[in-house]
mmCIF file with all atom_site columns, C-alpha atoms in Angstrom:
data_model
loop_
_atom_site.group_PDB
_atom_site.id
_atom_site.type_symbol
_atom_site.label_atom_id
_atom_site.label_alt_id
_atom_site.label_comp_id
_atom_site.label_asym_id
_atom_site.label_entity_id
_atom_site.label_seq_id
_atom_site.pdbx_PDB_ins_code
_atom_site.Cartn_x
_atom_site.Cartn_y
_atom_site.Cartn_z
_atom_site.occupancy
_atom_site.B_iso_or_equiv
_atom_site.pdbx_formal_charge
_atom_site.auth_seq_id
_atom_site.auth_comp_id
_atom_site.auth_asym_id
_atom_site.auth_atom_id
_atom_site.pdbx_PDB_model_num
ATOM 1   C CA . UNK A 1 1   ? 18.032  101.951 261.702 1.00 0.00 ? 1   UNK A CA 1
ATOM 2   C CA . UNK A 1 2   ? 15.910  104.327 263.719 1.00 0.00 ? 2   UNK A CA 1
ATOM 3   C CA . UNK A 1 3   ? 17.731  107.467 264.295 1.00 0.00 ? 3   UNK A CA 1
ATOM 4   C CA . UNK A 1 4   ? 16.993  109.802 267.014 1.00 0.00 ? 4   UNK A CA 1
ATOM 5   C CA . UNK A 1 5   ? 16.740  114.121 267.260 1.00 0.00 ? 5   UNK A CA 1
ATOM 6   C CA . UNK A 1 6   ? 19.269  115.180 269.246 1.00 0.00 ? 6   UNK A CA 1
ATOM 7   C CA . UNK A 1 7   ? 17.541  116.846 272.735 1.00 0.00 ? 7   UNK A CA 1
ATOM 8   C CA . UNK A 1 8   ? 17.843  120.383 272.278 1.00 0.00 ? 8   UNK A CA 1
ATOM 9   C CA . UNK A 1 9   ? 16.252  120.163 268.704 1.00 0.00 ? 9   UNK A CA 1
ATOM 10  C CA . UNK A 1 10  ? 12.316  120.477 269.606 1.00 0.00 ? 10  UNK A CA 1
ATOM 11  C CA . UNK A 1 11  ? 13.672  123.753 271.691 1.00 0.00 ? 11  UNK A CA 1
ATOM 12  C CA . UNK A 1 12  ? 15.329  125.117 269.088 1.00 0.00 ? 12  UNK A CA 1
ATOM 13  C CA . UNK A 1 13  ? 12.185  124.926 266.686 1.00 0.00 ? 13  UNK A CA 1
ATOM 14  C CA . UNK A 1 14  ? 10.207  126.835 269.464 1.00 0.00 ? 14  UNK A CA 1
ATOM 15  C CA . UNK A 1 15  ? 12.607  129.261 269.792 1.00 0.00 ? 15  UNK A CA 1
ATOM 16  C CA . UNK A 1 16  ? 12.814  130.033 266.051 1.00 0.00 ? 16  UNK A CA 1
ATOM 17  C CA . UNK A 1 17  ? 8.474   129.948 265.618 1.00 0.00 ? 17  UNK A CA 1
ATOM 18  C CA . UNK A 1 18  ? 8.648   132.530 268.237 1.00 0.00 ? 18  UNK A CA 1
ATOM 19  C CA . UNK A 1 19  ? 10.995  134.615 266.257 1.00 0.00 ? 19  UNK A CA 1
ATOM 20  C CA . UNK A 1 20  ? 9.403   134.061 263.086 1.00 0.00 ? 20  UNK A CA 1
ATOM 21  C CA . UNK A 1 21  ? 5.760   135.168 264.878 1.00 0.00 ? 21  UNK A CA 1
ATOM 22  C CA . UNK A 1 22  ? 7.420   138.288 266.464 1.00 0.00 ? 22  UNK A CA 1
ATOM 23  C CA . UNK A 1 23  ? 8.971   139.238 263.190 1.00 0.00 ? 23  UNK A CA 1
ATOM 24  C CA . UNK A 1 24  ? 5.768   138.735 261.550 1.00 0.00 ? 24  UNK A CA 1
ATOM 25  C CA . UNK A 1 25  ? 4.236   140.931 264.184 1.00 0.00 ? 25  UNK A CA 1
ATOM 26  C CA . UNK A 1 26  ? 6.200   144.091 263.635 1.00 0.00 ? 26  UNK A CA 1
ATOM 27  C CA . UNK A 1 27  ? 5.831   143.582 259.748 1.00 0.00 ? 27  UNK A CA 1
ATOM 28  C CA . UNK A 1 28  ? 2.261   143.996 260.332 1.00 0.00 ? 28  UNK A CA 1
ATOM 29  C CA . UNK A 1 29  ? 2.712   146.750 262.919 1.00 0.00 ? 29  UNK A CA 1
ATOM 30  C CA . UNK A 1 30  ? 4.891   148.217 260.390 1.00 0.00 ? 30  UNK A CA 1
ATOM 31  C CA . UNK A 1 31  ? 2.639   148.072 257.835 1.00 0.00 ? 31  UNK A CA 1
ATOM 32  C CA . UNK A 1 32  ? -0.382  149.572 259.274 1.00 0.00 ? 32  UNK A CA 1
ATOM 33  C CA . UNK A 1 33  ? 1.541   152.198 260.803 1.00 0.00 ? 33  UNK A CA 1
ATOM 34  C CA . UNK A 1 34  ? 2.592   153.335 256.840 1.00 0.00 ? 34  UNK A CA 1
ATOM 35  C CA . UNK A 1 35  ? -1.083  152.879 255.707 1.00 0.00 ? 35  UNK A CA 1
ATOM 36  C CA . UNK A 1 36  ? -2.470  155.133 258.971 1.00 0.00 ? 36  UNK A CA 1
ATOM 37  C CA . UNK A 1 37  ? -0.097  157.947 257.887 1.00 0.00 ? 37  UNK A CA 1
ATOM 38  C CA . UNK A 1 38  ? -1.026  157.379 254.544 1.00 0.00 ? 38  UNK A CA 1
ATOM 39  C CA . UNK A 1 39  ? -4.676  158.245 254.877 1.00 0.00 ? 39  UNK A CA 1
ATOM 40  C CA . UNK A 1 40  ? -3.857  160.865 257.022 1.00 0.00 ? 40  UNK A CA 1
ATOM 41  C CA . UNK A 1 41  ? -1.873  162.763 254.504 1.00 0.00 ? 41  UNK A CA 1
ATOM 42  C CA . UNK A 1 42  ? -4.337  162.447 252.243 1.00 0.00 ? 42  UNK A CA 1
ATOM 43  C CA . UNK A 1 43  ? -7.207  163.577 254.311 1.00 0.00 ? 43  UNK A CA 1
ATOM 44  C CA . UNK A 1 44  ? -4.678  166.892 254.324 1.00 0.00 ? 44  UNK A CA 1
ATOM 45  C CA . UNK A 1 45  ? -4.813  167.824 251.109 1.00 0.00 ? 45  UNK A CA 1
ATOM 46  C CA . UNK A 1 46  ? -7.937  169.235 250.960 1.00 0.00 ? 46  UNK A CA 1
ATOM 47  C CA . UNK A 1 47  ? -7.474  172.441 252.327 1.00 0.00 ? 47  UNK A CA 1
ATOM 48  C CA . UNK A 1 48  ? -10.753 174.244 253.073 1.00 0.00 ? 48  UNK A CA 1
ATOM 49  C CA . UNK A 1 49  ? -11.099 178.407 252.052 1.00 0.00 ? 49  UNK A CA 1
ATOM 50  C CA . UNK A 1 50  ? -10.178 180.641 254.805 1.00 0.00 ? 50  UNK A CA 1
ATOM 51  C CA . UNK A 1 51  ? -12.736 182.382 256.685 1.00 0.00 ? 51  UNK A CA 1
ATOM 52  C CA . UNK A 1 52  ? -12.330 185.531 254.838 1.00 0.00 ? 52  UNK A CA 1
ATOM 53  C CA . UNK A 1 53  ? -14.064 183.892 251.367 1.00 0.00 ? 53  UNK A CA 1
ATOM 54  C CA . UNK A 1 54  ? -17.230 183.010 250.161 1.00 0.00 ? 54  UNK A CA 1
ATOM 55  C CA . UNK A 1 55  ? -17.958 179.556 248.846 1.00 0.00 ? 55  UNK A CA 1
ATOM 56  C CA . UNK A 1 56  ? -20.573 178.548 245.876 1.00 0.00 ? 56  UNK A CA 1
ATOM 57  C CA . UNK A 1 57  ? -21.349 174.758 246.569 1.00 0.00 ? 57  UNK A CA 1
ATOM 58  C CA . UNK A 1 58  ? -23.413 172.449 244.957 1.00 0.00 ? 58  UNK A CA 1
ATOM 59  C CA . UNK A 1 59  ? -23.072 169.143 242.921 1.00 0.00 ? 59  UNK A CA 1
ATOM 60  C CA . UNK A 1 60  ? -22.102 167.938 239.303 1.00 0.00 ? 60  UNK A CA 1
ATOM 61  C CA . UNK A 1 61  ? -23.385 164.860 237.734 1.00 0.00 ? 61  UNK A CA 1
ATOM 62  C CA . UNK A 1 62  ? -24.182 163.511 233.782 1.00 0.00 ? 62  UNK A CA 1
ATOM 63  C CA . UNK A 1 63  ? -26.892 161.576 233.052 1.00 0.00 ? 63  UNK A CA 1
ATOM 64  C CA . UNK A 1 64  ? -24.756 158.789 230.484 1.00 0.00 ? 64  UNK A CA 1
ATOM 65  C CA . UNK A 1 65  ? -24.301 155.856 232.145 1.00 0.00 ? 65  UNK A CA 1
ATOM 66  C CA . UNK A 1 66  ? -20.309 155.763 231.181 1.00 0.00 ? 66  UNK A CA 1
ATOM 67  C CA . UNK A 1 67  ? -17.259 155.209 233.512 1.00 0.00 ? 67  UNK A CA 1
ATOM 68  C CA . UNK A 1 68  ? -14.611 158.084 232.982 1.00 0.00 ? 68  UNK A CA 1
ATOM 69  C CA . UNK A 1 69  ? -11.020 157.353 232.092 1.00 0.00 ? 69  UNK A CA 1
ATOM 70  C CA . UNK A 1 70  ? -8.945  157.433 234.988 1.00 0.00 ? 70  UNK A CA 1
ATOM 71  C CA . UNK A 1 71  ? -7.441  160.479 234.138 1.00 0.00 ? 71  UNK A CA 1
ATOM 72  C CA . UNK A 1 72  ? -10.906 162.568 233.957 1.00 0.00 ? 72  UNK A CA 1
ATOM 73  C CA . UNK A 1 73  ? -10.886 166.267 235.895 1.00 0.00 ? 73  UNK A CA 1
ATOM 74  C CA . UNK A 1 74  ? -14.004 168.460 236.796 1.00 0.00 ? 74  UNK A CA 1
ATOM 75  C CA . UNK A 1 75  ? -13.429 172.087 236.747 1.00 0.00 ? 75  UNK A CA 1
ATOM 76  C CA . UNK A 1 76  ? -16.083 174.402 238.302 1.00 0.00 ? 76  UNK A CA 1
ATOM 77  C CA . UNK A 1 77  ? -16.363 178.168 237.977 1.00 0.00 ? 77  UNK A CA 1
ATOM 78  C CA . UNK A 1 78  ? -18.082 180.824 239.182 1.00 0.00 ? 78  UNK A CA 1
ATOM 79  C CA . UNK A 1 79  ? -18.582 183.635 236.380 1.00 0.00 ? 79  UNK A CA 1
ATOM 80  C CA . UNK A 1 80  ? -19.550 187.652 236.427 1.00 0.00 ? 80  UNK A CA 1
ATOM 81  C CA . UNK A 1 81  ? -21.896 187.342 233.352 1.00 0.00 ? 81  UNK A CA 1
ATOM 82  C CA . UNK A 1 82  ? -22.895 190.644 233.339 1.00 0.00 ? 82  UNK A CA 1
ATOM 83  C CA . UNK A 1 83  ? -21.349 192.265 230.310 1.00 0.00 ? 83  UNK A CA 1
ATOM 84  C CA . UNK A 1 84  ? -23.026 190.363 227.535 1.00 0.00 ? 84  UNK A CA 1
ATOM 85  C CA . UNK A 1 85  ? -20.218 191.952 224.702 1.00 0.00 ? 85  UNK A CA 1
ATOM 86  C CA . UNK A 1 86  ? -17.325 190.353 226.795 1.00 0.00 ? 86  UNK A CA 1
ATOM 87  C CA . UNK A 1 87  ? -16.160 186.973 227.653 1.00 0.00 ? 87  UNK A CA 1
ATOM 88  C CA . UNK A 1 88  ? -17.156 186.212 231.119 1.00 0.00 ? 88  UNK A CA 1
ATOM 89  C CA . UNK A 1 89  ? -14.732 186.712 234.076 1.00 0.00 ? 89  UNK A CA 1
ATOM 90  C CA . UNK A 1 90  ? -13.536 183.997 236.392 1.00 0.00 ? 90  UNK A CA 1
ATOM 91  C CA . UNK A 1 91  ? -13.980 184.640 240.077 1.00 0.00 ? 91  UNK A CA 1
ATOM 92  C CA . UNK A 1 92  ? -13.301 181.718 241.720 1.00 0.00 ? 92  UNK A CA 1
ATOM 93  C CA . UNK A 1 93  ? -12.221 177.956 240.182 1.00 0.00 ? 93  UNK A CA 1
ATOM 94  C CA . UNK A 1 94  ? -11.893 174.509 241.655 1.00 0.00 ? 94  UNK A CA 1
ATOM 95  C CA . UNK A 1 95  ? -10.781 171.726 239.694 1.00 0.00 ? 95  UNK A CA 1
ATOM 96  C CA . UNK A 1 96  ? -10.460 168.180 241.117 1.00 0.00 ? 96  UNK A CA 1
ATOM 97  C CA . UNK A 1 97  ? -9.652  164.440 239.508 1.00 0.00 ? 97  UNK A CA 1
ATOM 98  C CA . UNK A 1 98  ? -12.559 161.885 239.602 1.00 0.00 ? 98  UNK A CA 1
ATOM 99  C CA . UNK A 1 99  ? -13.248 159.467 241.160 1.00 0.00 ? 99  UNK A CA 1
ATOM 100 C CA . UNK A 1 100 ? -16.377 157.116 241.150 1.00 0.00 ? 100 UNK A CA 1
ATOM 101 C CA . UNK A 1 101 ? -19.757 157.810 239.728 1.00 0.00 ? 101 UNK A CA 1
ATOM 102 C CA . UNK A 1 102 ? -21.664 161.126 239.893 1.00 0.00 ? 102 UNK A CA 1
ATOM 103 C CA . UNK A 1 103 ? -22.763 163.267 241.624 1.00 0.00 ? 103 UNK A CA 1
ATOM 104 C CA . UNK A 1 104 ? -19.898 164.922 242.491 1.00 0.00 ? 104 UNK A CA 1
ATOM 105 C CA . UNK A 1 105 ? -19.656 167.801 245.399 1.00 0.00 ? 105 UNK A CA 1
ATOM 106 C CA . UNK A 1 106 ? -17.840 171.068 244.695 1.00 0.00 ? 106 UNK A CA 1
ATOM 107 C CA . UNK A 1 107 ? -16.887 173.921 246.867 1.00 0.00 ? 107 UNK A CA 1
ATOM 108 C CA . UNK A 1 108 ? -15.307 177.017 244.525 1.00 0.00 ? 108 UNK A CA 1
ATOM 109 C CA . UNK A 1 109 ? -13.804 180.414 246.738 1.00 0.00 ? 109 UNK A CA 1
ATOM 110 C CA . UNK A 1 110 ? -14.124 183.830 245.728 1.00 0.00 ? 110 UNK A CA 1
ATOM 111 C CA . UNK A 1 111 ? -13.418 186.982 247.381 1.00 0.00 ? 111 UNK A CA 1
ATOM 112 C CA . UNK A 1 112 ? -16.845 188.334 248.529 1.00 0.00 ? 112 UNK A CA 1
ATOM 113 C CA . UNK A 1 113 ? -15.263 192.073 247.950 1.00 0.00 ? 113 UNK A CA 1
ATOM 114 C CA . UNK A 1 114 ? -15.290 191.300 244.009 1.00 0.00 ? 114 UNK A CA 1
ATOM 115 C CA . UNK A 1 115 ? -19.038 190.282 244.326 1.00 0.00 ? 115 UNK A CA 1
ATOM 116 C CA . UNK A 1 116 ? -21.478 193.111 242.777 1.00 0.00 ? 116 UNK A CA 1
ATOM 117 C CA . UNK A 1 117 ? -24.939 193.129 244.071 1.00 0.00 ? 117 UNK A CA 1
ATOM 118 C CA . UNK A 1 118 ? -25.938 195.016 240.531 1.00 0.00 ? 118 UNK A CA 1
ATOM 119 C CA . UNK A 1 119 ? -24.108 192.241 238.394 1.00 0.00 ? 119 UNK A CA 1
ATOM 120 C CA . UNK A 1 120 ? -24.970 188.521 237.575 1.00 0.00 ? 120 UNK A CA 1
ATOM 121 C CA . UNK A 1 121 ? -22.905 185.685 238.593 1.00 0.00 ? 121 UNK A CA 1
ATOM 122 C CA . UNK A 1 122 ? -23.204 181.829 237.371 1.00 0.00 ? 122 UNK A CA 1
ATOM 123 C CA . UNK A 1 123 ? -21.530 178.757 237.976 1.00 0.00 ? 123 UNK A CA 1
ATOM 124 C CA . UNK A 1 124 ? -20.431 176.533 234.737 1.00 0.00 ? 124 UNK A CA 1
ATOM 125 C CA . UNK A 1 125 ? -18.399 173.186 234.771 1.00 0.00 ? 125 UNK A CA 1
ATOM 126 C CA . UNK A 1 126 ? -16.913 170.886 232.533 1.00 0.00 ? 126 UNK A CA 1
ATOM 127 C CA . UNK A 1 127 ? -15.230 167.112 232.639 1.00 0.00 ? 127 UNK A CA 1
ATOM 128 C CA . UNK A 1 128 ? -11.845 166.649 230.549 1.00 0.00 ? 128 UNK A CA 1
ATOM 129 C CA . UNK A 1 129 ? -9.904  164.373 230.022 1.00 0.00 ? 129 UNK A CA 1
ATOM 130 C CA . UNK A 1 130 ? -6.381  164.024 228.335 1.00 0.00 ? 130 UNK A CA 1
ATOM 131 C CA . UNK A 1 131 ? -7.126  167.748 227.338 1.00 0.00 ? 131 UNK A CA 1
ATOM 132 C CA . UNK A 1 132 ? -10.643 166.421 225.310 1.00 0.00 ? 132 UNK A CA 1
ATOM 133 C CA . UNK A 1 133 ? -13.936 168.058 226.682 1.00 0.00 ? 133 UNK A CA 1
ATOM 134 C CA . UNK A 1 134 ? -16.023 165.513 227.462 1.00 0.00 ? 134 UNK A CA 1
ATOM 135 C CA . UNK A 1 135 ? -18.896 167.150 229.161 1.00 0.00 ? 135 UNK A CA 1
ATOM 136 C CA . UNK A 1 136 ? -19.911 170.792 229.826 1.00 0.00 ? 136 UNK A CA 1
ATOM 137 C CA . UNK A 1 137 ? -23.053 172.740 231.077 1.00 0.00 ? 137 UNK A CA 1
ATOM 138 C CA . UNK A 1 138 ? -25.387 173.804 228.538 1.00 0.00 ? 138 UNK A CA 1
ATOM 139 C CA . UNK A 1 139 ? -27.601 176.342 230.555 1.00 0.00 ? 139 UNK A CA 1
ATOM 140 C CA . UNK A 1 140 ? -26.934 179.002 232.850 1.00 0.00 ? 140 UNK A CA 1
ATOM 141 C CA . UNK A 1 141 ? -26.900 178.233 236.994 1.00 0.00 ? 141 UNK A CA 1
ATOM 142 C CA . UNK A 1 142 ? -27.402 181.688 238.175 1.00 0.00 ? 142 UNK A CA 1
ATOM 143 C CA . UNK A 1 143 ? -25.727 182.286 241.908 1.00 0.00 ? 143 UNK A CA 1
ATOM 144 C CA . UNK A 1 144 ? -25.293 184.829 244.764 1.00 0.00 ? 144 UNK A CA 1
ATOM 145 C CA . UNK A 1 145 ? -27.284 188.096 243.028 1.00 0.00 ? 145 UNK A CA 1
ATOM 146 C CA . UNK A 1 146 ? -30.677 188.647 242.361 1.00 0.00 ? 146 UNK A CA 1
ATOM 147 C CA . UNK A 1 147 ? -32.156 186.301 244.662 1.00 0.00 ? 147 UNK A CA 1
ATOM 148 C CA . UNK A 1 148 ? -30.142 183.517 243.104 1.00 0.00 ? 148 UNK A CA 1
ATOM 149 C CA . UNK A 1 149 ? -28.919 181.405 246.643 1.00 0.00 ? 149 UNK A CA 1
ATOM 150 C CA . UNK A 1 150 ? -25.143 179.893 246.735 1.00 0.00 ? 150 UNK A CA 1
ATOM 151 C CA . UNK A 1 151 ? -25.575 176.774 245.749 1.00 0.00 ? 151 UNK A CA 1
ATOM 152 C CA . UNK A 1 152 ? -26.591 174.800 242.107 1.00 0.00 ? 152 UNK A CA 1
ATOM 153 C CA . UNK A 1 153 ? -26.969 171.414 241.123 1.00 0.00 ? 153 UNK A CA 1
ATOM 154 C CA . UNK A 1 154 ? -25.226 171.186 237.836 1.00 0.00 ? 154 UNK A CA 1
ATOM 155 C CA . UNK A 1 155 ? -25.999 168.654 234.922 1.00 0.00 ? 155 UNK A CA 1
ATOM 156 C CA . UNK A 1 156 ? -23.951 168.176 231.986 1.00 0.00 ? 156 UNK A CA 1
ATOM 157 C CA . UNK A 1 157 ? -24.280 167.353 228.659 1.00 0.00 ? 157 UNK A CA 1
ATOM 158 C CA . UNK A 1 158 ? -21.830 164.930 226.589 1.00 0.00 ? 158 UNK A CA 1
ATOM 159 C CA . UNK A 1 159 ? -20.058 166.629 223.853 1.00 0.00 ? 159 UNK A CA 1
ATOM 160 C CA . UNK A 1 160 ? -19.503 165.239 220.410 1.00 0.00 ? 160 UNK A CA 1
ATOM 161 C CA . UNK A 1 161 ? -19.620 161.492 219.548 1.00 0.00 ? 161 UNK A CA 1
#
């Protein structure tokens, strides 16, 4: 025995698909609303120097073909190396979490009023992770004095095994 949908059944369906879609719909509007403000925050944290400091630029890379551990940092500093019976003074660091392979851009600030024209400056960087030093310059990148220009490409060595 053959039993037949009531009428209004086949309506009812529609009406429900078209709920389901329009629910559907502002999920996804929902969703891509949270991921644009998303990426906008994070395009924010970046702040760049204010106009009243220099910048030393350049880029950082190693040679190893290793991928870091997630938690991996590069800090970059400019130095006053002048005095060679003291330990170097920091002008100006940057320090920023990694991501990807090298080379990686930097971008340290330093007040151009602490800048000597009689003294030497240098940049130096390292890569740590979990407090460990895994990489570090091994020569001096002179900057800024002495005909040195404001920017240096930076290569690191691996420390220890």
């Amino acid at each position: 025995m053959a039993t037949s949908l009531p009428a209004a059944l086949p309506a009812a369906l529609a009406a429900l698909r078209s709920r389901v879609r329009t629910a559907i719909c502002a999920a996804m509007l929902c969703a891509a609303a949270l991921l644009l403000t998303a990426c906008a925050a994070a395009q924010k944290t970046e702040t760049p120097a204010p106009d009243n400091l220099g910048t030393v630029s350049g880029t950082v890379l190693y040679r190893e073909r290793i991928i870091l551990p997630p938690d991996a940092e590069l800090t970059v500093r400019l130095l006053d190396v002048s005095r060679a019976d003291a330990p170097a003074q920091a002008l100006g660091v940057q320090t920023m979490a990694l991501a990807g392979p090298p080379p990686y851009a930097f971008r340290v600030a330093y007040d151009p009023q602490s800048i000597d024209p009689r003294h030497s400056y240098a940049v130096a960087a390292e890569i740590r992770s979990g407090g460990r030093l895994l990489f570090i310059t091994d020569t001096r990148h002179a900057v800024l004095t002495r005909g040195a220009a404001g920017t240096a490409q930076l290569v690191l060595k691996a420390v220890g095994p």
